[in-house]
Amino acid sequence: MFKKMLQKILFFTAAMTSNASFAEEVTNSIIEFSPSVGYVSFDSKRNLDDEVFGGMGLGLHFSPSFAALLHYSTLDSELSSTSGSANIDIQKYHIDGMYFFNAESRWRPYVVFGYGQIDFDSDKGNDSDENNVNSGIGLYYRVTPKWSIRTDVRNFYSLDDSYNDQTFMMTVGYRIDEGERSE
């Protein structure tokens, strides 16, 4: 699964950067590291406790309007069912495309769409993996050319089991080298 996702990322990156009029000059400045913290509200049919999560992302800013981000997050929850309770370790991986509106401003609303996987590891042995798609809206603030803050709300839809989980996430972005260039 990870190999296929990596192939898609590389193809997507090559396609986006091949158009020189769309992409920023390719330097290390397009790379972003982004730790995040958030809250997930699981679909009530899952019988999982809603929890806080932490994560890390690695992104590429192709232009002030468009970015792609590979994100990993982890959390622990508890499953409550008629057969008892179980501790669940959860890991989420997803790649997201972000489109920023008002790209010349420090404040930029954005939309985000992505694809990924969520893995559930139970201490009772009921492990499962699900493919999901996500979409959401957010607000980006450029603090300096290197530092930014993003907040967004998203819906994660399970392609395997038709669950809808919602998240609220806050991310601090750090772009290396010069950071974002002024146009």
PDB file of C-alpha atoms in Angstrom:
ATOM      1  CA  MET A   1       0.000   0.000   0.000  1.00  0.00           C
ATOM      2  CA  PHE A   2       2.759   2.438   0.962  1.00  0.00           C
ATOM      3  CA  LYS A   3       4.695   1.685  -2.236  1.00  0.00           C
ATOM      4  CA  LYS A   4       1.646   2.464  -4.389  1.00  0.00           C
ATOM      5  CA  MET A   5       1.033   5.692  -2.454  1.00  0.00           C
ATOM      6  CA  LEU A   6       4.687   6.725  -2.902  1.00  0.00           C
ATOM      7  CA  GLN A   7       4.438   6.066  -6.656  1.00  0.00           C
ATOM      8  CA  LYS A   8       1.340   8.280  -6.836  1.00  0.00           C
ATOM      9  CA  ILE A   9       3.117  11.032  -4.903  1.00  0.00           C
ATOM     10  CA  LEU A  10       6.107  10.955  -7.246  1.00  0.00           C
ATOM     11  CA  PHE A  11       3.887  10.977 -10.341  1.00  0.00           C
ATOM     12  CA  PHE A  12       1.781  13.820  -8.929  1.00  0.00           C
ATOM     13  CA  THR A  13       4.895  15.818  -8.010  1.00  0.00           C
ATOM     14  CA  ALA A  14       6.438  15.333 -11.456  1.00  0.00           C
ATOM     15  CA  ALA A  15       3.209  16.347 -13.190  1.00  0.00           C
ATOM     16  CA  MET A  16       2.781  19.483 -11.087  1.00  0.00           C
ATOM     17  CA  THR A  17       6.375  20.684 -11.364  1.00  0.00           C
ATOM     18  CA  SER A  18       6.657  20.037 -15.115  1.00  0.00           C
ATOM     19  CA  ASN A  19       4.682  23.190 -15.913  1.00  0.00           C
ATOM     20  CA  ALA A  20       7.248  25.945 -15.269  1.00  0.00           C
ATOM     21  CA  SER A  21       4.670  28.724 -15.369  1.00  0.00           C
ATOM     22  CA  PHE A  22       2.733  27.081 -12.532  1.00  0.00           C
ATOM     23  CA  ALA A  23       5.543  25.936 -10.264  1.00  0.00           C
ATOM     24  CA  GLU A  24       7.879  27.999  -8.141  1.00  0.00           C
ATOM     25  CA  GLU A  25      11.534  27.704  -9.002  1.00  0.00           C
ATOM     26  CA  VAL A  26      12.476  24.282  -7.698  1.00  0.00           C
ATOM     27  CA  THR A  27      14.684  24.829  -4.655  1.00  0.00           C
ATOM     28  CA  ASN A  28      14.701  23.475  -1.133  1.00  0.00           C
ATOM     29  CA  SER A  29      12.413  26.393  -0.212  1.00  0.00           C
ATOM     30  CA  ILE A  30       9.384  24.494  -1.495  1.00  0.00           C
ATOM     31  CA  ILE A  31       9.811  21.817   1.239  1.00  0.00           C
ATOM     32  CA  GLU A  32       7.726  22.079   4.409  1.00  0.00           C
ATOM     33  CA  PHE A  33       7.893  20.152   7.684  1.00  0.00           C
ATOM     34  CA  SER A  34       4.686  20.407   9.663  1.00  0.00           C
ATOM     35  CA  PRO A  35       3.935  19.023  13.122  1.00  0.00           C
ATOM     36  CA  SER A  36       0.238  18.994  13.982  1.00  0.00           C
ATOM     37  CA  VAL A  37      -2.225  18.339  16.756  1.00  0.00           C
ATOM     38  CA  GLY A  38      -5.924  17.665  16.369  1.00  0.00           C
ATOM     39  CA  TYR A  39      -9.113  16.080  17.584  1.00  0.00           C
ATOM     40  CA  VAL A  40     -10.989  13.251  15.867  1.00  0.00           C
ATOM     41  CA  SER A  41     -14.692  12.563  16.277  1.00  0.00           C
ATOM     42  CA  PHE A  42     -15.333   8.981  15.159  1.00  0.00           C
ATOM     43  CA  ASP A  43     -18.521   7.836  13.460  1.00  0.00           C
ATOM     44  CA  SER A  44     -20.881   6.683  16.231  1.00  0.00           C
ATOM     45  CA  LYS A  45     -21.217   3.250  14.542  1.00  0.00           C
ATOM     46  CA  ARG A  46     -17.530   2.591  15.292  1.00  0.00           C
ATOM     47  CA  ASN A  47     -18.108   2.642  19.085  1.00  0.00           C
ATOM     48  CA  LEU A  48     -14.724   4.360  19.541  1.00  0.00           C
ATOM     49  CA  ASP A  49     -13.978   7.170  21.978  1.00  0.00           C
ATOM     50  CA  ASP A  50     -13.180  10.526  20.354  1.00  0.00           C
ATOM     51  CA  GLU A  51      -9.556  11.481  21.002  1.00  0.00           C
ATOM     52  CA  VAL A  52      -6.742  13.998  20.577  1.00  0.00           C
ATOM     53  CA  PHE A  53      -4.031  13.049  18.063  1.00  0.00           C
ATOM     54  CA  GLY A  54      -0.566  14.199  17.098  1.00  0.00           C
ATOM     55  CA  GLY A  55       1.036  14.040  13.703  1.00  0.00           C
ATOM     56  CA  MET A  56       3.792  15.084  11.328  1.00  0.00           C
ATOM     57  CA  GLY A  57       3.721  16.097   7.695  1.00  0.00           C
ATOM     58  CA  LEU A  58       6.141  16.576   4.850  1.00  0.00           C
ATOM     59  CA  GLY A  59       4.936  18.855   2.083  1.00  0.00           C
ATOM     60  CA  LEU A  60       5.845  20.522  -1.190  1.00  0.00           C
ATOM     61  CA  HIS A  61       4.592  24.019  -2.066  1.00  0.00           C
ATOM     62  CA  PHE A  62       4.416  24.139  -5.846  1.00  0.00           C
ATOM     63  CA  SER A  63       3.136  27.730  -5.839  1.00  0.00           C
ATOM     64  CA  PRO A  64       1.500  30.127  -3.362  1.00  0.00           C
ATOM     65  CA  SER A  65      -1.815  28.580  -4.453  1.00  0.00           C
ATOM     66  CA  PHE A  66      -1.050  24.863  -4.452  1.00  0.00           C
ATOM     67  CA  ALA A  67       0.659  22.389  -2.110  1.00  0.00           C
ATOM     68  CA  ALA A  68       0.763  18.625  -1.515  1.00  0.00           C
ATOM     69  CA  LEU A  69       1.382  17.057   1.888  1.00  0.00           C
ATOM     70  CA  LEU A  70       2.149  13.542   3.095  1.00  0.00           C
ATOM     71  CA  HIS A  71       0.794  13.257   6.639  1.00  0.00           C
ATOM     72  CA  TYR A  72       1.115  10.690   9.443  1.00  0.00           C
ATOM     73  CA  SER A  73      -0.767  10.774  12.747  1.00  0.00           C
ATOM     74  CA  THR A  74      -1.268   8.470  15.686  1.00  0.00           C
ATOM     75  CA  LEU A  75      -3.650   8.174  18.627  1.00  0.00           C
ATOM     76  CA  ASP A  76      -5.009   5.719  21.171  1.00  0.00           C
ATOM     77  CA  SER A  77      -8.712   5.107  21.693  1.00  0.00           C
ATOM     78  CA  GLU A  78     -10.999   2.653  23.410  1.00  0.00           C
ATOM     79  CA  LEU A  79     -13.594   0.429  21.771  1.00  0.00           C
ATOM     80  CA  SER A  80     -16.788  -0.133  23.742  1.00  0.00           C
ATOM     81  CA  SER A  81     -19.065  -2.925  22.587  1.00  0.00           C
ATOM     82  CA  THR A  82     -21.407  -5.573  23.966  1.00  0.00           C
ATOM     83  CA  SER A  83     -18.495  -8.040  24.066  1.00  0.00           C
ATOM     84  CA  GLY A  84     -16.430  -5.743  26.326  1.00  0.00           C
ATOM     85  CA  SER A  85     -13.882  -3.017  25.784  1.00  0.00           C
ATOM     86  CA  ALA A  86     -10.513  -2.951  24.060  1.00  0.00           C
ATOM     87  CA  ASN A  87      -7.661  -0.486  23.701  1.00  0.00           C
ATOM     88  CA  ILE A  88      -7.070   0.507  20.075  1.00  0.00           C
ATOM     89  CA  ASP A  89      -3.849   1.971  18.666  1.00  0.00           C
ATOM     90  CA  ILE A  90      -4.676   3.980  15.554  1.00  0.00           C
ATOM     91  CA  GLN A  91      -2.348   5.212  12.807  1.00  0.00           C
ATOM     92  CA  LYS A  92      -3.417   7.359   9.859  1.00  0.00           C
ATOM     93  CA  TYR A  93      -1.470   8.023   6.657  1.00  0.00           C
ATOM     94  CA  HIS A  94      -2.724  10.287   3.895  1.00  0.00           C
ATOM     95  CA  ILE A  95      -1.583  12.436   1.026  1.00  0.00           C
ATOM     96  CA  ASP A  96      -3.412  15.705   0.568  1.00  0.00           C
ATOM     97  CA  GLY A  97      -3.652  18.339  -2.117  1.00  0.00           C
ATOM     98  CA  MET A  98      -4.357  21.875  -0.910  1.00  0.00           C
ATOM     99  CA  TYR A  99      -5.588  24.792  -2.960  1.00  0.00           C
ATOM    100  CA  PHE A 100      -5.150  28.214  -1.335  1.00  0.00           C
ATOM    101  CA  PHE A 101      -7.368  31.160  -2.258  1.00  0.00           C
ATOM    102  CA  ASN A 102      -6.169  34.770  -1.947  1.00  0.00           C
ATOM    103  CA  ALA A 103      -2.577  33.518  -2.413  1.00  0.00           C
ATOM    104  CA  GLU A 104      -0.994  36.989  -2.265  1.00  0.00           C
ATOM    105  CA  SER A 105      -2.263  37.571   1.276  1.00  0.00           C
ATOM    106  CA  ARG A 106      -0.966  36.358   4.641  1.00  0.00           C
ATOM    107  CA  TRP A 107      -4.483  35.004   5.380  1.00  0.00           C
ATOM    108  CA  ARG A 108      -5.487  32.305   2.898  1.00  0.00           C
ATOM    109  CA  PRO A 109      -8.613  30.179   3.043  1.00  0.00           C
ATOM    110  CA  TYR A 110      -8.065  26.774   1.469  1.00  0.00           C
ATOM    111  CA  VAL A 111      -9.717  23.538   0.430  1.00  0.00           C
ATOM    112  CA  VAL A 112      -8.065  20.179   0.950  1.00  0.00           C
ATOM    113  CA  PHE A 113      -8.672  16.772  -0.627  1.00  0.00           C
ATOM    114  CA  GLY A 114      -6.800  13.574   0.103  1.00  0.00           C
ATOM    115  CA  TYR A 115      -6.495   9.822   0.041  1.00  0.00           C
ATOM    116  CA  GLY A 116      -5.046   7.544   2.710  1.00  0.00           C
ATOM    117  CA  GLN A 117      -5.315   4.660   5.101  1.00  0.00           C
ATOM    118  CA  ILE A 118      -6.225   4.220   8.753  1.00  0.00           C
ATOM    119  CA  ASP A 119      -4.931   1.204  10.718  1.00  0.00           C
ATOM    120  CA  PHE A 120      -6.598  -0.099  13.877  1.00  0.00           C
ATOM    121  CA  ASP A 121      -4.536  -2.364  16.154  1.00  0.00           C
ATOM    122  CA  SER A 122      -6.521  -3.820  19.040  1.00  0.00           C
ATOM    123  CA  ASP A 123      -5.127  -5.417  22.164  1.00  0.00           C
ATOM    124  CA  LYS A 124      -7.844  -8.077  21.617  1.00  0.00           C
ATOM    125  CA  GLY A 125      -6.472  -9.009  18.169  1.00  0.00           C
ATOM    126  CA  ASN A 126      -9.271  -7.468  16.074  1.00  0.00           C
ATOM    127  CA  ASP A 127      -6.948  -5.510  13.760  1.00  0.00           C
ATOM    128  CA  SER A 128      -8.187  -3.828  10.603  1.00  0.00           C
ATOM    129  CA  ASP A 129      -7.102  -1.377   7.905  1.00  0.00           C
ATOM    130  CA  GLU A 130      -9.321   0.946   5.894  1.00  0.00           C
ATOM    131  CA  ASN A 131      -8.763   3.073   2.801  1.00  0.00           C
ATOM    132  CA  ASN A 132     -10.307   6.511   3.024  1.00  0.00           C
ATOM    133  CA  VAL A 133     -10.739   9.797   1.234  1.00  0.00           C
ATOM    134  CA  ASN A 134     -10.904  13.152   2.968  1.00  0.00           C
ATOM    135  CA  SER A 135     -12.027  16.654   2.171  1.00  0.00           C
ATOM    136  CA  GLY A 136     -12.226  19.838   4.153  1.00  0.00           C
ATOM    137  CA  ILE A 137     -11.766  23.563   4.474  1.00  0.00           C
ATOM    138  CA  GLY A 138      -9.220  25.567   6.393  1.00  0.00           C
ATOM    139  CA  LEU A 139      -7.467  28.835   7.022  1.00  0.00           C
ATOM    140  CA  TYR A 140      -3.733  29.423   6.488  1.00  0.00           C
ATOM    141  CA  TYR A 141      -1.756  32.275   8.032  1.00  0.00           C
ATOM    142  CA  ARG A 142       1.802  33.072   6.883  1.00  0.00           C
ATOM    143  CA  VAL A 143       3.622  34.316   9.975  1.00  0.00           C
ATOM    144  CA  THR A 144       6.966  34.804   8.173  1.00  0.00           C
ATOM    145  CA  PRO A 145       8.291  33.469   4.850  1.00  0.00           C
ATOM    146  CA  LYS A 146       9.420  30.327   6.725  1.00  0.00           C
ATOM    147  CA  TRP A 147       6.655  29.858   9.325  1.00  0.00           C
ATOM    148  CA  SER A 148       2.899  29.370   8.910  1.00  0.00           C
ATOM    149  CA  ILE A 149      -0.108  28.175  10.893  1.00  0.00           C
ATOM    150  CA  ARG A 150      -3.023  26.217   9.416  1.00  0.00           C
ATOM    151  CA  THR A 151      -6.294  25.077  10.921  1.00  0.00           C
ATOM    152  CA  ASP A 152      -8.800  22.912   9.138  1.00  0.00           C
ATOM    153  CA  VAL A 153     -11.864  20.730   9.564  1.00  0.00           C
ATOM    154  CA  ARG A 154     -12.213  17.571   7.511  1.00  0.00           C
ATOM    155  CA  ASN A 155     -14.425  14.608   6.884  1.00  0.00           C
ATOM    156  CA  PHE A 156     -12.700  11.234   6.423  1.00  0.00           C
ATOM    157  CA  TYR A 157     -14.899   8.762   4.540  1.00  0.00           C
ATOM    158  CA  SER A 158     -14.012   5.055   4.756  1.00  0.00           C
ATOM    159  CA  LEU A 159     -14.155   3.475   1.307  1.00  0.00           C
ATOM    160  CA  ASP A 160     -14.266   0.015   2.895  1.00  0.00           C
ATOM    161  CA  ASP A 161     -16.928   0.419   5.588  1.00  0.00           C
ATOM    162  CA  SER A 162     -18.782   3.690   4.797  1.00  0.00           C
ATOM    163  CA  TYR A 163     -17.856   5.425   8.073  1.00  0.00           C
ATOM    164  CA  ASN A 164     -17.579   9.223   8.336  1.00  0.00           C
ATOM    165  CA  ASP A 165     -15.045  10.544  10.871  1.00  0.00           C
ATOM    166  CA  GLN A 166     -14.479  14.273  11.406  1.00  0.00           C
ATOM    167  CA  THR A 167     -11.262  15.981  12.465  1.00  0.00           C
ATOM    168  CA  PHE A 168     -10.171  19.413  13.561  1.00  0.00           C
ATOM    169  CA  MET A 169      -6.433  19.963  13.120  1.00  0.00           C
ATOM    170  CA  MET A 170      -3.925  22.733  13.796  1.00  0.00           C
ATOM    171  CA  THR A 171      -0.595  22.609  11.974  1.00  0.00           C
ATOM    172  CA  VAL A 172       2.579  24.655  12.273  1.00  0.00           C
ATOM    173  CA  GLY A 173       4.463  24.710   8.976  1.00  0.00           C
ATOM    174  CA  TYR A 174       8.186  25.348   8.575  1.00  0.00           C
ATOM    175  CA  ARG A 175       9.638  25.869   5.092  1.00  0.00           C
ATOM    176  CA  ILE A 176      13.373  25.378   4.797  1.00  0.00           C
ATOM    177  CA  ASP A 177      15.962  27.687   3.189  1.00  0.00           C
ATOM    178  CA  GLU A 178      14.423  31.053   2.189  1.00  0.00           C
ATOM    179  CA  GLY A 179      10.829  29.986   2.711  1.00  0.00           C
ATOM    180  CA  GLU A 180       8.035  31.404   0.585  1.00  0.00           C
ATOM    181  CA  ARG A 181       9.133  34.021  -1.878  1.00  0.00           C
ATOM    182  CA  SER A 182       7.213  37.224  -2.418  1.00  0.00           C
ATOM    183  CA  GLU A 183       5.867  37.493  -5.928  1.00  0.00           C
TER     184      GLU A 183
END
